[in-house]
């Protein structure tokens, strides 16, 4: 596992734009799992400025994270694509079969649309009625995940991109005091114990 740098250096070939504790934690973890040399550029979402004061919208006009600059200069901005692309660069993370690749995309899409988006509303709504409704909805969706989790990992026999993003969703659930099935709590804890996850959490001040 190769360290990921927070400042630009000659060995770094990828650049991840991230905000601590957000969904960009998933590709941050995956870069470390893959052992890819990468620069980490912190973004303040509210001001849309990087830690160096640069205008982040000049990188990603949408203003949100993550954004991944690839070694050839191309940019990816949507988390499903970013996580999937990082996984494809690593023999350890790449799905073993075409079916597992499709299953990975299924889980990444589910986490992004059915968990991530409701969580954003949950965290920022001023309505207790809406928060209560979202709480119930999120709990039910986590029950659905638990029913589908047949082994140690979501999309195949080995750890992959879908696991990293689902870990972030489960971390948010724990931080919000939202109960999840015991099988998912154990699954979350197994992922959290991984060295790459701990390194990413420490870098982002989330450990």
mmCIF file of N, CA, C and O in Angstrom, residues 14 22 24 30 106 138 147 176 198 207:
data_model
loop_
_atom_site.group_PDB
_atom_site.id
_atom_site.type_symbol
_atom_site.label_atom_id
_atom_site.label_comp_id
_atom_site.label_asym_id
_atom_site.label_seq_id
_atom_site.Cartn_x
_atom_site.Cartn_y
_atom_site.Cartn_z
ATOM 1 N N UNK A 14 -1.963 11.061 -9.600
ATOM 2 C CA UNK A 14 -3.409 11.262 -9.521
ATOM 3 C C UNK A 14 -3.659 12.427 -8.568
ATOM 4 O O UNK A 14 -2.852 12.691 -7.675
ATOM 5 N N UNK A 22 -16.882 13.475 3.986
ATOM 6 C CA UNK A 22 -17.960 13.404 3.001
ATOM 7 C C UNK A 22 -17.849 12.111 2.202
ATOM 8 O O UNK A 22 -17.013 11.251 2.469
ATOM 9 N N UNK A 24 -16.493 11.668 -0.471
ATOM 10 C CA UNK A 24 -15.178 11.539 -1.103
ATOM 11 C C UNK A 24 -14.223 10.687 -0.272
ATOM 12 O O UNK A 24 -13.135 10.330 -0.740
ATOM 13 N N UNK A 30 -10.002 4.081 -1.432
ATOM 14 C CA UNK A 30 -9.663 3.190 -2.543
ATOM 15 C C UNK A 30 -8.306 3.516 -3.147
ATOM 16 O O UNK A 30 -7.572 2.611 -3.562
ATOM 17 N N UNK A 106 -24.099 -1.764 -9.495
ATOM 18 C CA UNK A 106 -25.431 -1.768 -8.871
ATOM 19 C C UNK A 106 -25.359 -1.220 -7.447
ATOM 20 O O UNK A 106 -26.157 -0.350 -7.050
ATOM 21 N N UNK A 138 -34.343 5.388 5.687
ATOM 22 C CA UNK A 138 -32.955 4.946 5.669
ATOM 23 C C UNK A 138 -32.779 3.624 6.415
ATOM 24 O O UNK A 138 -32.056 2.734 5.963
ATOM 25 N N UNK A 147 -30.044 -7.832 4.009
ATOM 26 C CA UNK A 147 -30.631 -9.047 3.431
ATOM 27 C C UNK A 147 -29.848 -9.534 2.220
ATOM 28 O O UNK A 147 -29.823 -10.735 1.927
ATOM 29 N N UNK A 176 -25.029 9.556 13.046
ATOM 30 C CA UNK A 176 -26.358 10.145 13.216
ATOM 31 C C UNK A 176 -27.176 9.426 14.284
ATOM 32 O O UNK A 176 -28.302 9.847 14.585
ATOM 33 N N UNK A 198 -8.078 3.264 8.001
ATOM 34 C CA UNK A 198 -7.546 4.002 9.142
ATOM 35 C C UNK A 198 -6.650 5.146 8.695
ATOM 36 O O UNK A 198 -6.708 6.256 9.249
ATOM 37 N N UNK A 207 -10.601 10.063 12.526
ATOM 38 C CA UNK A 207 -10.327 8.846 13.298
ATOM 39 C C UNK A 207 -10.764 9.021 14.750
ATOM 40 O O UNK A 207 -10.758 10.120 15.285
#
